Amino acid sequence: MTGYTLGPSAQRALDGAKAEAERLGSEAIGAEHILLPVTAEEPAVSVFRSLGLDLGRVRERLEAGARKGRPRGAESGELLLTSHARRLLEVATAEARQRGAELGAEHFLLAAFNEPRGTVARILNEAGTTPAEARAQVLRAIGAEPEEAAAAADTVPGPAPEEKVGAARERRNRPREQRSRPSPEPQAAAAPAKPAERAPRRKGRDEPVPGSPASAPASAPLPPRQPLPHLRRDRSDWGPIWRRILLLAVPAALVANAMHLSPVIVFTLACLGVLPLAGFMGDATEHLSARTGPTIGGLLNATFGNAAELIIAIVALRAGLVELVKASITGSILGNLLLIMGLSLLAGGLGRSELKFNRTAVGLSSAMMMAAMVGLVFPALFHATHPNPSALTELRLSEGVAVVLVIVYAFSLLFTLKTHRWLIGGDPHEMPGPVWTPLKAIVVLGIATAGVAVMSEVLVHAAEAVTVEVGVSETFLGLIIIPLIGNAAEHATAVVVARKGKMDLALQIAYGSSTQIALLIAPVLVFVGVLLGEEMNLVFTPFEVMAVGLASIVASFGTADGESHWFEGVQLLAVYALVAIAAFFV
């Protein structure tokens, strides 16, 4: 698998990687499969212990991070290397070449600790250990000089010039007590440097292969991993061009409302005005998350993920449109489970024979969604089976259910953001440009939130007249139209990341948003109704209960096996279309 001389430990690691991939039923040999046999012997055992990490837990994390699925090339008995595994092998080879040694297990460790993302990076981050500290521990474990351990931990691995390779080999051949002494040969007498042997550059790589002319020299400090200039998306703070155009709908909606134009025109302009404002709210939250770290960032995303829709619902509740608010709750869940997930599977499956994602994370999200649905069904079940239910009894029942759902949501945050965040896995959504300062993100978030509140007032006041003028029901507006407006930013994000092949992130958006609606937004609206004096209960109509229940089952069946394809996306979209057609005639 490599053109460099393999040491015994490296040979055992590569042989063991295939066995680990077959044992775990993985589709290819990944970096985690190579690292699993590496962790079973020195120097990994002493290195992880010195870092305060439980070796058994590290192996569990590596197994959980390994890609699952039917092995490719199983007919020929050969498993392919993933791009991550190839990169690990190339960097490890460069580490060995830089030190003039055979490729060994320690070089795989050095390469793994140099990765900015992935399972090992998450393990170090959660343990509060920097990659530089981890690399220094490896160098100390293999008997490197103190100066080398301190300096080489902060350098980019790559093939050293020939005189450095020779000096490194000469140092290793000296007695141990003489290694720290400088070489007696003056530097001026050194032979002229010869070009370093170059590792082959693979076509299509976004980053220079270690050893290529584009890679940093061994003495250069480790630069931050940034996209290459020709790959950067030069986006202004105003966002993409469509957002700047739609911003014109905000003043247009205010003018149309002040001039008492047709309610359909006012409603349409208000809906268009909410779209860019919701996008700005999402951007501001994303930039704040990048500044605050993964735990607080996850909490911010969970809190503001459906903020635009929550504002619309509160304004509608204050106007007394309780049935519209209830329909918007179930409509949001339907939109996330059927529309967002369907579009994501369709976009991600185009050009790909099959889609792979984290089966454990999707199963957890699906189970949590089903548990939330049980809580939302009980008030409707009580209403249907009780001979003469009073409005006050149903309201008290809804308040009790809301308390339980909020408690479950709080524990779900603790589980996914703290105690078991490694279980969810997946790489974070990368920022396309410079991260905003906290002050700027807070100001943008505040202005966008205020703008959504104003547009919501215009939208809700026009909604009643629209139902009369156009002839559609409040149920259709709540189930289909309003959720589309409130979740437009999430729809776009999920489809974009799915098209890039990041199905774990796309499905997290779909499932995460729907569970947040059921476990947080719906209970919050019950409590808001109490404050506003409105009887906002959780007694949904039989049509809404059946639609959401069927959507949960269909989405769960489509993602339960950890793999999918574009046609399953078409099926989910077809179910959503059927719900929309039925809602139009309700």
GROMACS .gro file of C-alpha atoms in nm, residues 116-563:
model
  448
  116PRO     CA    1  -0.722   1.900   1.218
  117ARG     CA    2  -1.042   1.692   1.193
  118GLY     CA    3  -1.156   1.338   1.242
  119THR     CA    4  -1.198   1.097   1.533
  120VAL     CA    5  -0.850   1.146   1.681
  121ALA     CA    6  -0.882   1.525   1.664
  122ARG     CA    7  -1.213   1.505   1.853
  123ILE     CA    8  -1.059   1.275   2.116
  124LEU     CA    9  -0.774   1.519   2.180
  125ASN     CA   10  -1.007   1.818   2.185
  126GLU     CA   11  -1.240   1.659   2.439
  127ALA     CA   12  -0.941   1.560   2.657
  128GLY     CA   13  -0.814   1.919   2.652
  129THR     CA   14  -0.492   1.817   2.476
  130THR     CA   15  -0.342   2.000   2.181
  131PRO     CA   16  -0.202   1.812   1.880
  132ALA     CA   17   0.140   1.965   1.952
  133GLU     CA   18   0.143   1.814   2.302
  134ALA     CA   19   0.041   1.476   2.164
  135ARG     CA   20   0.312   1.483   1.896
  136ALA     CA   21   0.571   1.579   2.158
  137GLN     CA   22   0.468   1.278   2.370
  138VAL     CA   23   0.521   1.045   2.073
  139LEU     CA   24   0.866   1.188   2.005
  140ARG     CA   25   0.963   1.149   2.370
  141ALA     CA   26   0.836   0.790   2.369
  142ILE     CA   27   1.057   0.694   2.073
  143GLY     CA   28   1.365   0.846   2.238
  144ALA     CA   29   1.396   1.166   2.039
  145GLU     CA   30   1.610   1.449   2.170
  146PRO     CA   31   1.430   1.699   2.396
  147GLU     CA   32   1.498   1.975   2.144
  148GLU     CA   33   1.352   1.768   1.862
  149ALA     CA   34   1.044   1.681   2.068
  150ALA     CA   35   0.986   2.047   2.143
  151ALA     CA   36   1.050   2.175   1.790
  152ALA     CA   37   0.922   1.899   1.563
  153ALA     CA   38   0.581   1.894   1.731
  154ASP     CA   39   0.505   2.231   1.574
  155THR     CA   40   0.629   2.158   1.221
  156VAL     CA   41   0.460   2.034   0.912
  157PRO     CA   42   0.576   1.681   0.825
  158GLY     CA   43   0.747   1.659   0.492
  159PRO     CA   44   1.062   1.519   0.333
  160ALA     CA   45   1.364   1.699   0.469
  161PRO     CA   46   1.657   1.810   0.252
  162GLU     CA   47   1.920   1.545   0.201
  163GLU     CA   48   2.166   1.694   0.452
  164LYS     CA   49   1.896   1.693   0.723
  165VAL     CA   50   1.814   1.331   0.647
  166GLY     CA   51   2.179   1.242   0.676
  167ALA     CA   52   2.218   1.437   0.999
  168ALA     CA   53   1.915   1.267   1.147
  169ARG     CA   54   2.047   0.924   1.048
  170GLU     CA   55   2.389   1.010   1.190
  171ARG     CA   56   2.237   1.124   1.521
  172ARG     CA   57   2.045   0.798   1.556
  173ASN     CA   58   2.364   0.597   1.492
  174ARG     CA   59   2.551   0.775   1.773
  175PRO     CA   60   2.551   0.642   2.130
  176ARG     CA   61   2.250   0.771   2.324
  177GLU     CA   62   2.460   0.985   2.560
  178GLN     CA   63   2.615   1.170   2.263
  179ARG     CA   64   2.294   1.247   2.074
  180SER     CA   65   2.248   1.590   2.229
  181ARG     CA   66   2.598   1.702   2.130
  182PRO     CA   67   2.632   1.907   1.811
  183SER     CA   68   2.792   1.744   1.512
  184PRO     CA   69   3.169   1.811   1.499
  185GLU     CA   70   3.150   1.881   1.128
  186PRO     CA   71   3.107   2.250   1.049
  187GLN     CA   72   2.799   2.337   0.849
  188ALA     CA   73   3.011   2.501   0.582
  189ALA     CA   74   3.170   2.168   0.498
  190ALA     CA   75   2.839   1.999   0.437
  191ALA     CA   76   2.774   1.865   0.090
  192PRO     CA   77   2.546   2.067  -0.131
  193ALA     CA   78   2.182   1.990  -0.070
  194LYS     CA   79   2.021   1.759  -0.324
  195PRO     CA   80   1.659   1.781  -0.419
  196ALA     CA   81   1.443   1.585  -0.180
  197GLU     CA   82   1.269   1.274  -0.306
  198ARG     CA   83   0.916   1.376  -0.386
  199ALA     CA   84   0.608   1.180  -0.299
  200PRO     CA   85   0.373   1.144  -0.595
  201ARG     CA   86   0.101   1.401  -0.614
  202ARG     CA   87  -0.244   1.253  -0.655
  203LYS     CA   88  -0.463   1.422  -0.912
  204GLY     CA   89  -0.757   1.608  -0.769
  205ARG     CA   90  -0.605   1.677  -0.424
  206ASP     CA   91  -0.716   2.000  -0.258
  207GLU     CA   92  -0.404   2.012  -0.040
  208PRO     CA   93  -0.039   1.956  -0.141
  209VAL     CA   94   0.087   1.607  -0.071
  210PRO     CA   95   0.372   1.609   0.183
  211GLY     CA   96   0.690   1.613  -0.017
  212SER     CA   97   0.555   1.812  -0.311
  213PRO     CA   98   0.701   2.156  -0.384
  214ALA     CA   99   0.382   2.317  -0.259
  215SER     CA  100   0.413   2.162   0.087
  216ALA     CA  101   0.578   2.358   0.367
  217PRO     CA  102   0.941   2.282   0.453
  218ALA     CA  103   1.014   2.077   0.763
  219SER     CA  104   1.137   2.382   0.956
  220ALA     CA  105   0.828   2.594   0.891
  221PRO     CA  106   0.567   2.639   1.165
  222LEU     CA  107   0.242   2.453   1.116
  223PRO     CA  108   0.003   2.686   0.929
  224PRO     CA  109  -0.372   2.684   0.994
  225ARG     CA  110  -0.562   2.460   0.757
  226GLN     CA  111  -0.726   2.701   0.514
  227PRO     CA  112  -0.889   2.638   0.177
  228LEU     CA  113  -0.664   2.713  -0.115
  229PRO     CA  114  -0.722   3.061  -0.261
  230HIS     CA  115  -0.883   2.927  -0.578
  231LEU     CA  116  -1.126   2.721  -0.370
  232ARG     CA  117  -1.245   3.000  -0.141
  233ARG     CA  118  -1.590   3.133  -0.188
  234ASP     CA  119  -1.569   3.509  -0.181
  235ARG     CA  120  -1.893   3.594  -0.008
  236SER     CA  121  -1.975   3.932   0.135
  237ASP     CA  122  -2.145   3.979   0.470
  238TRP     CA  123  -2.469   4.042   0.282
  239GLY     CA  124  -2.476   3.682   0.172
  240PRO     CA  125  -2.551   3.543  -0.175
  241ILE     CA  126  -2.708   3.756  -0.444
  242TRP     CA  127  -3.060   3.614  -0.397
  243ARG     CA  128  -3.059   3.727  -0.035
  244ARG     CA  129  -2.968   4.082  -0.130
  245ILE     CA  130  -3.250   4.088  -0.384
  246LEU     CA  131  -3.505   3.949  -0.140
  247LEU     CA  132  -3.409   4.213   0.117
  248LEU     CA  133  -3.597   4.460  -0.104
  249ALA     CA  134  -3.916   4.274  -0.009
  250VAL     CA  135  -3.887   4.403   0.351
  251PRO     CA  136  -3.952   4.773   0.274
  252ALA     CA  137  -4.188   4.673  -0.008
  253ALA     CA  138  -4.404   4.474   0.238
  254LEU     CA  139  -4.415   4.767   0.482
  255VAL     CA  140  -4.515   5.008   0.205
  256ALA     CA  141  -4.780   4.770   0.067
  257ASN     CA  142  -4.925   4.721   0.415
  258ALA     CA  143  -4.933   5.097   0.482
  259MET     CA  144  -5.108   5.158   0.147
  260HIS     CA  145  -5.364   4.883   0.224
  261LEU     CA  146  -5.294   4.695  -0.096
  262SER     CA  147  -5.437   4.351  -0.167
  263PRO     CA  148  -5.383   4.110   0.127
  264VAL     CA  149  -5.236   3.855  -0.115
  265ILE     CA  150  -4.968   4.105  -0.223
  266VAL     CA  151  -4.892   4.203   0.137
  267PHE     CA  152  -4.877   3.839   0.249
  268THR     CA  153  -4.650   3.740  -0.039
  269LEU     CA  154  -4.410   4.031   0.017
  270ALA     CA  155  -4.398   3.960   0.392
  271CYS     CA  156  -4.316   3.595   0.327
  272LEU     CA  157  -4.036   3.693   0.088
  273GLY     CA  158  -3.906   3.944   0.343
  274VAL     CA  159  -3.878   3.680   0.615
  275LEU     CA  160  -3.652   3.459   0.399
  276PRO     CA  161  -3.333   3.675   0.394
  277LEU     CA  162  -3.385   3.782   0.757
  278ALA     CA  163  -3.404   3.419   0.867
  279GLY     CA  164  -3.086   3.357   0.668
  280PHE     CA  165  -2.907   3.635   0.856
  281MET     CA  166  -3.024   3.487   1.187
  282GLY     CA  167  -2.876   3.153   1.085
  283ASP     CA  168  -2.548   3.312   0.975
  284ALA     CA  169  -2.512   3.510   1.298
  285THR     CA  170  -2.578   3.200   1.507
  286GLU     CA  171  -2.324   3.003   1.303
  287HIS     CA  172  -2.056   3.268   1.352
  288LEU     CA  173  -2.127   3.286   1.726
  289SER     CA  174  -2.099   2.907   1.743
  290ALA     CA  175  -1.758   2.920   1.577
  291ARG     CA  176  -1.641   3.162   1.847
  292THR     CA  177  -1.787   2.989   2.151
  293GLY     CA  178  -1.681   2.629   2.094
  294PRO     CA  179  -1.876   2.310   2.021
  295THR     CA  180  -2.085   2.284   2.342
  296ILE     CA  181  -2.209   2.643   2.361
  297GLY     CA  182  -2.226   2.652   1.982
  298GLY     CA  183  -2.451   2.350   1.974
  299LEU     CA  184  -2.675   2.510   2.235
  300LEU     CA  185  -2.694   2.831   2.032
  301ASN     CA  186  -2.786   2.641   1.717
  302ALA     CA  187  -3.048   2.446   1.909
  303THR     CA  188  -3.193   2.766   2.057
  304PHE     CA  189  -3.202   2.980   1.742
  305GLY     CA  190  -3.251   2.702   1.486
  306ASN     CA  191  -3.625   2.765   1.464
  307ALA     CA  192  -3.628   3.121   1.599
  308ALA     CA  193  -3.793   3.273   1.291
  309GLU     CA  194  -4.078   3.025   1.301
  310LEU     CA  195  -4.119   3.070   1.676
  311ILE     CA  196  -4.156   3.446   1.630
  312ILE     CA  197  -4.421   3.398   1.361
  313ALA     CA  198  -4.610   3.156   1.587
  314ILE     CA  199  -4.600   3.394   1.887
  315VAL     CA  200  -4.732   3.681   1.676
  316ALA     CA  201  -5.011   3.457   1.542
  317LEU     CA  202  -5.093   3.341   1.895
  318ARG     CA  203  -5.116   3.698   2.015
  319ALA     CA  204  -5.361   3.763   1.730
  320GLY     CA  205  -5.576   3.474   1.852
  321LEU     CA  206  -5.502   3.240   1.558
  322VAL     CA  207  -5.460   2.932   1.776
  323GLU     CA  208  -5.552   2.680   1.504
  324LEU     CA  209  -5.300   2.841   1.268
  325VAL     CA  210  -5.029   2.804   1.534
  326LYS     CA  211  -5.113   2.436   1.592
  327ALA     CA  212  -5.106   2.369   1.220
  328SER     CA  213  -4.767   2.542   1.191
  329ILE     CA  214  -4.624   2.312   1.461
  330THR     CA  215  -4.726   1.994   1.280
  331GLY     CA  216  -4.640   2.152   0.944
  332SER     CA  217  -4.284   2.220   1.059
  333ILE     CA  218  -4.237   1.861   1.167
  334LEU     CA  219  -4.376   1.739   0.834
  335GLY     CA  220  -4.155   1.978   0.640
  336ASN     CA  221  -3.840   1.863   0.816
  337LEU     CA  222  -3.912   1.490   0.804
  338LEU     CA  223  -4.044   1.479   0.448
  339LEU     CA  224  -3.942   1.789   0.253
  340ILE     CA  225  -3.594   1.865   0.393
  341MET     CA  226  -3.497   1.499   0.423
  342GLY     CA  227  -3.640   1.419   0.081
  343LEU     CA  228  -3.458   1.706  -0.088
  344SER     CA  229  -3.135   1.614   0.095
  345LEU     CA  230  -3.149   1.251  -0.015
  346LEU     CA  231  -3.234   1.354  -0.370
  347ALA     CA  232  -2.956   1.616  -0.389
  348GLY     CA  233  -2.698   1.391  -0.223
  349GLY     CA  234  -2.789   1.087  -0.431
  350LEU     CA  235  -2.754   1.251  -0.770
  351GLY     CA  236  -2.438   1.113  -0.925
  352ARG     CA  237  -2.386   0.861  -0.642
  353SER     CA  238  -2.498   0.498  -0.641
  354GLU     CA  239  -2.569   0.500  -0.268
  355LEU     CA  240  -2.548   0.729   0.034
  356LYS     CA  241  -2.383   0.636   0.364
  357PHE     CA  242  -2.441   0.801   0.701
  358ASN     CA  243  -2.403   0.739   1.073
  359ARG     CA  244  -2.660   0.471   1.149
  360THR     CA  245  -2.627   0.515   1.527
  361ALA     CA  246  -2.687   0.891   1.516
  362VAL     CA  247  -2.984   0.860   1.282
  363GLY     CA  248  -3.134   0.582   1.493
  364LEU     CA  249  -3.102   0.795   1.805
  365SER     CA  250  -3.266   1.094   1.636
  366SER     CA  251  -3.545   0.877   1.497
  367ALA     CA  252  -3.616   0.723   1.839
  368MET     CA  253  -3.625   1.065   2.003
  369MET     CA  254  -3.867   1.187   1.736
  370MET     CA  255  -4.099   0.892   1.796
  371ALA     CA  256  -4.089   0.956   2.173
  372ALA     CA  257  -4.179   1.321   2.115
  373MET     CA  258  -4.469   1.215   1.895
  374VAL     CA  259  -4.609   1.004   2.179
  375GLY     CA  260  -4.623   1.317   2.394
  376LEU     CA  261  -4.802   1.514   2.124
  377VAL     CA  262  -5.053   1.236   2.056
  378PHE     CA  263  -5.179   1.192   2.414
  379PRO     CA  264  -5.377   1.521   2.436
  380ALA     CA  265  -5.552   1.439   2.105
  381LEU     CA  266  -5.614   1.083   2.226
  382PHE     CA  267  -5.766   1.216   2.548
  383HIS     CA  268  -5.988   1.452   2.351
  384ALA     CA  269  -6.109   1.169   2.124
  385THR     CA  270  -6.177   0.915   2.400
  386HIS     CA  271  -6.310   1.134   2.683
  387PRO     CA  272  -6.690   1.160   2.673
  388ASN     CA  273  -6.709   1.531   2.757
  389PRO     CA  274  -6.365   1.694   2.787
  390SER     CA  275  -6.356   2.048   2.919
  391ALA     CA  276  -6.127   2.310   2.767
  392LEU     CA  277  -5.965   2.373   3.106
  393THR     CA  278  -5.886   2.003   3.154
  394GLU     CA  279  -5.730   1.977   2.810
  395LEU     CA  280  -5.525   2.291   2.878
  396ARG     CA  281  -5.394   2.151   3.208
  397LEU     CA  282  -5.316   1.820   3.039
  398SER     CA  283  -5.125   2.006   2.766
  399GLU     CA  284  -4.929   2.203   3.025
  400GLY     CA  285  -4.825   1.881   3.200
  401VAL     CA  286  -4.719   1.724   2.871
  402ALA     CA  287  -4.527   2.043   2.784
  403VAL     CA  288  -4.329   2.025   3.110
  404VAL     CA  289  -4.230   1.663   3.042
  405LEU     CA  290  -4.128   1.742   2.682
  406VAL     CA  291  -3.909   2.035   2.791
  407ILE     CA  292  -3.736   1.815   3.051
  408VAL     CA  293  -3.672   1.549   2.786
  409TYR     CA  294  -3.532   1.817   2.555
  410ALA     CA  295  -3.295   1.940   2.826
  411PHE     CA  296  -3.166   1.587   2.881
  412SER     CA  297  -3.128   1.540   2.505
  413LEU     CA  298  -2.901   1.846   2.496
  414LEU     CA  299  -2.696   1.705   2.784
  415PHE     CA  300  -2.668   1.374   2.600
  416THR     CA  301  -2.577   1.504   2.254
  417LEU     CA  302  -2.366   1.805   2.353
  418LYS     CA  303  -2.187   1.675   2.661
  419THR     CA  304  -2.190   1.313   2.773
  420HIS     CA  305  -2.221   1.138   2.433
  421ARG     CA  306  -2.137   1.398   2.171
  422TRP     CA  307  -1.878   1.157   2.029
  423LEU     CA  308  -2.163   0.917   1.948
  424ILE     CA  309  -2.317   1.160   1.701
  425GLY     CA  310  -1.984   1.217   1.523
  426GLY     CA  311  -1.960   1.395   1.189
  427ASP     CA  312  -1.751   1.697   1.101
  428PRO     CA  313  -1.883   2.045   1.173
  429HIS     CA  314  -2.012   2.265   0.895
  430GLU     CA  315  -1.712   2.474   0.788
  431MET     CA  316  -1.741   2.850   0.765
  432PRO     CA  317  -1.693   2.971   0.407
  433GLY     CA  318  -1.499   3.284   0.507
  434PRO     CA  319  -1.365   3.485   0.802
  435VAL     CA  320  -1.553   3.442   1.129
  436TRP     CA  321  -1.739   3.750   1.251
  437THR     CA  322  -1.653   3.909   1.582
  438PRO     CA  323  -1.900   3.830   1.866
  439LEU     CA  324  -2.021   4.192   1.870
  440LYS     CA  325  -2.094   4.190   1.499
  441ALA     CA  326  -2.274   3.854   1.518
  442ILE     CA  327  -2.488   3.973   1.811
  443VAL     CA  328  -2.579   4.298   1.633
  444VAL     CA  329  -2.675   4.112   1.313
  445LEU     CA  330  -2.875   3.859   1.516
  446GLY     CA  331  -3.060   4.136   1.700
  447ILE     CA  332  -3.143   4.335   1.386
  448ALA     CA  333  -3.254   4.024   1.196
  449THR     CA  334  -3.470   3.909   1.487
  450ALA     CA  335  -3.639   4.249   1.506
  451GLY     CA  336  -3.694   4.242   1.130
  452VAL     CA  337  -3.853   3.896   1.147
  453ALA     CA  338  -4.083   4.017   1.425
  454VAL     CA  339  -4.199   4.313   1.214
  455MET     CA  340  -4.251   4.098   0.903
  456SER     CA  341  -4.439   3.844   1.114
  457GLU     CA  342  -4.684   4.112   1.226
  458VAL     CA  343  -4.752   4.205   0.863
  459LEU     CA  344  -4.773   3.841   0.755
  460VAL     CA  345  -5.013   3.731   1.030
  461HIS     CA  346  -5.249   4.026   0.991
  462ALA     CA  347  -5.274   3.957   0.618
  463ALA     CA  348  -5.322   3.582   0.670
  464GLU     CA  349  -5.687   3.610   0.779
  465ALA     CA  350  -5.781   3.812   0.472
  466VAL     CA  351  -5.586   3.574   0.246
  467THR     CA  352  -5.789   3.275   0.364
  468VAL     CA  353  -6.105   3.458   0.259
  469GLU     CA  354  -5.978   3.609  -0.067
  470VAL     CA  355  -5.794   3.304  -0.200
  471GLY     CA  356  -6.020   3.042  -0.047
  472VAL     CA  357  -5.753   2.838   0.139
  473SER     CA  358  -5.793   2.726   0.497
  474GLU     CA  359  -5.584   2.817   0.802
  475THR     CA  360  -5.483   2.452   0.814
  476PHE     CA  361  -5.321   2.474   0.471
  477LEU     CA  362  -5.143   2.799   0.558
  478GLY     CA  363  -5.015   2.651   0.884
  479LEU     CA  364  -4.921   2.310   0.751
  480ILE     CA  365  -4.754   2.414   0.425
  481ILE     CA  366  -4.696   2.787   0.366
  482ILE     CA  367  -4.574   2.923   0.702
  483PRO     CA  368  -4.332   2.632   0.774
  484LEU     CA  369  -4.180   2.675   0.429
  485ILE     CA  370  -4.109   3.040   0.508
  486GLY     CA  371  -3.978   2.986   0.861
  487ASN     CA  372  -3.754   2.692   0.769
  488ALA     CA  373  -3.627   2.819   0.433
  489ALA     CA  374  -3.274   2.885   0.563
  490GLU     CA  375  -3.248   2.534   0.709
  491HIS     CA  376  -3.388   2.384   0.388
  492ALA     CA  377  -3.117   2.552   0.183
  493THR     CA  378  -2.835   2.455   0.423
  494ALA     CA  379  -2.940   2.090   0.436
  495VAL     CA  380  -2.961   2.059   0.058
  496VAL     CA  381  -2.623   2.230   0.006
  497VAL     CA  382  -2.434   2.009   0.252
  498ALA     CA  383  -2.611   1.698   0.119
  499ARG     CA  384  -2.500   1.784  -0.235
  500LYS     CA  385  -2.143   1.791  -0.102
  501GLY     CA  386  -2.190   1.440   0.036
  502LYS     CA  387  -2.219   1.540   0.403
  503MET     CA  388  -2.530   1.332   0.467
  504ASP     CA  389  -2.473   1.308   0.843
  505LEU     CA  390  -2.496   1.684   0.876
  506ALA     CA  391  -2.798   1.707   0.644
  507LEU     CA  392  -2.989   1.442   0.839
  508GLN     CA  393  -2.893   1.605   1.169
  509ILE     CA  394  -3.053   1.925   1.041
  510ALA     CA  395  -3.372   1.746   0.938
  511TYR     CA  396  -3.413   1.531   1.247
  512GLY     CA  397  -3.274   1.791   1.488
  513SER     CA  398  -3.513   2.061   1.371
  514SER     CA  399  -3.818   1.834   1.387
  515THR     CA  400  -3.738   1.708   1.737
  516GLN     CA  401  -3.674   2.064   1.850
  517ILE     CA  402  -4.019   2.165   1.724
  518ALA     CA  403  -4.185   1.878   1.912
  519LEU     CA  404  -3.982   1.895   2.234
  520LEU     CA  405  -3.920   2.269   2.268
  521ILE     CA  406  -4.118   2.497   2.037
  522ALA     CA  407  -4.458   2.334   2.100
  523PRO     CA  408  -4.421   2.341   2.482
  524VAL     CA  409  -4.290   2.700   2.473
  525LEU     CA  410  -4.597   2.808   2.277
  526VAL     CA  411  -4.819   2.646   2.541
  527PHE     CA  412  -4.649   2.856   2.810
  528VAL     CA  413  -4.664   3.168   2.591
  529GLY     CA  414  -5.037   3.108   2.552
  530VAL     CA  415  -5.072   3.113   2.930
  531LEU     CA  416  -4.892   3.447   2.947
  532LEU     CA  417  -5.102   3.594   2.665
  533GLY     CA  418  -5.431   3.460   2.801
  534GLU     CA  419  -5.486   3.230   2.501
  535GLU     CA  420  -5.594   2.865   2.542
  536MET     CA  421  -5.305   2.716   2.349
  537ASN     CA  422  -5.330   2.340   2.406
  538LEU     CA  423  -5.170   2.045   2.229
  539VAL     CA  424  -5.494   1.890   2.106
  540PHE     CA  425  -5.424   1.849   1.736
  541THR     CA  426  -5.679   1.740   1.476
  542PRO     CA  427  -5.692   1.373   1.372
  543PHE     CA  428  -5.562   1.471   1.027
  544GLU     CA  429  -5.254   1.642   1.177
  545VAL     CA  430  -5.185   1.356   1.419
  546MET     CA  431  -5.207   1.093   1.147
  547ALA     CA  432  -4.996   1.296   0.903
  548VAL     CA  433  -4.714   1.349   1.153
  549GLY     CA  434  -4.727   0.989   1.273
  550LEU     CA  435  -4.705   0.850   0.919
  551ALA     CA  436  -4.425   1.094   0.831
  552SER     CA  437  -4.222   0.979   1.133
  553ILE     CA  438  -4.264   0.614   1.036
  554VAL     CA  439  -4.179   0.670   0.668
  555ALA     CA  440  -3.867   0.876   0.753
  556SER     CA  441  -3.754   0.617   1.006
  557PHE     CA  442  -3.789   0.331   0.757
  558GLY     CA  443  -3.594   0.525   0.495
  559THR     CA  444  -3.290   0.589   0.718
  560ALA     CA  445  -3.285   0.295   0.962
  561ASP     CA  446  -3.020   0.092   0.774
  562GLY     CA  447  -2.761   0.371   0.754
  563GLU     CA  448  -2.771   0.392   0.375
   0.00000   0.00000   0.00000
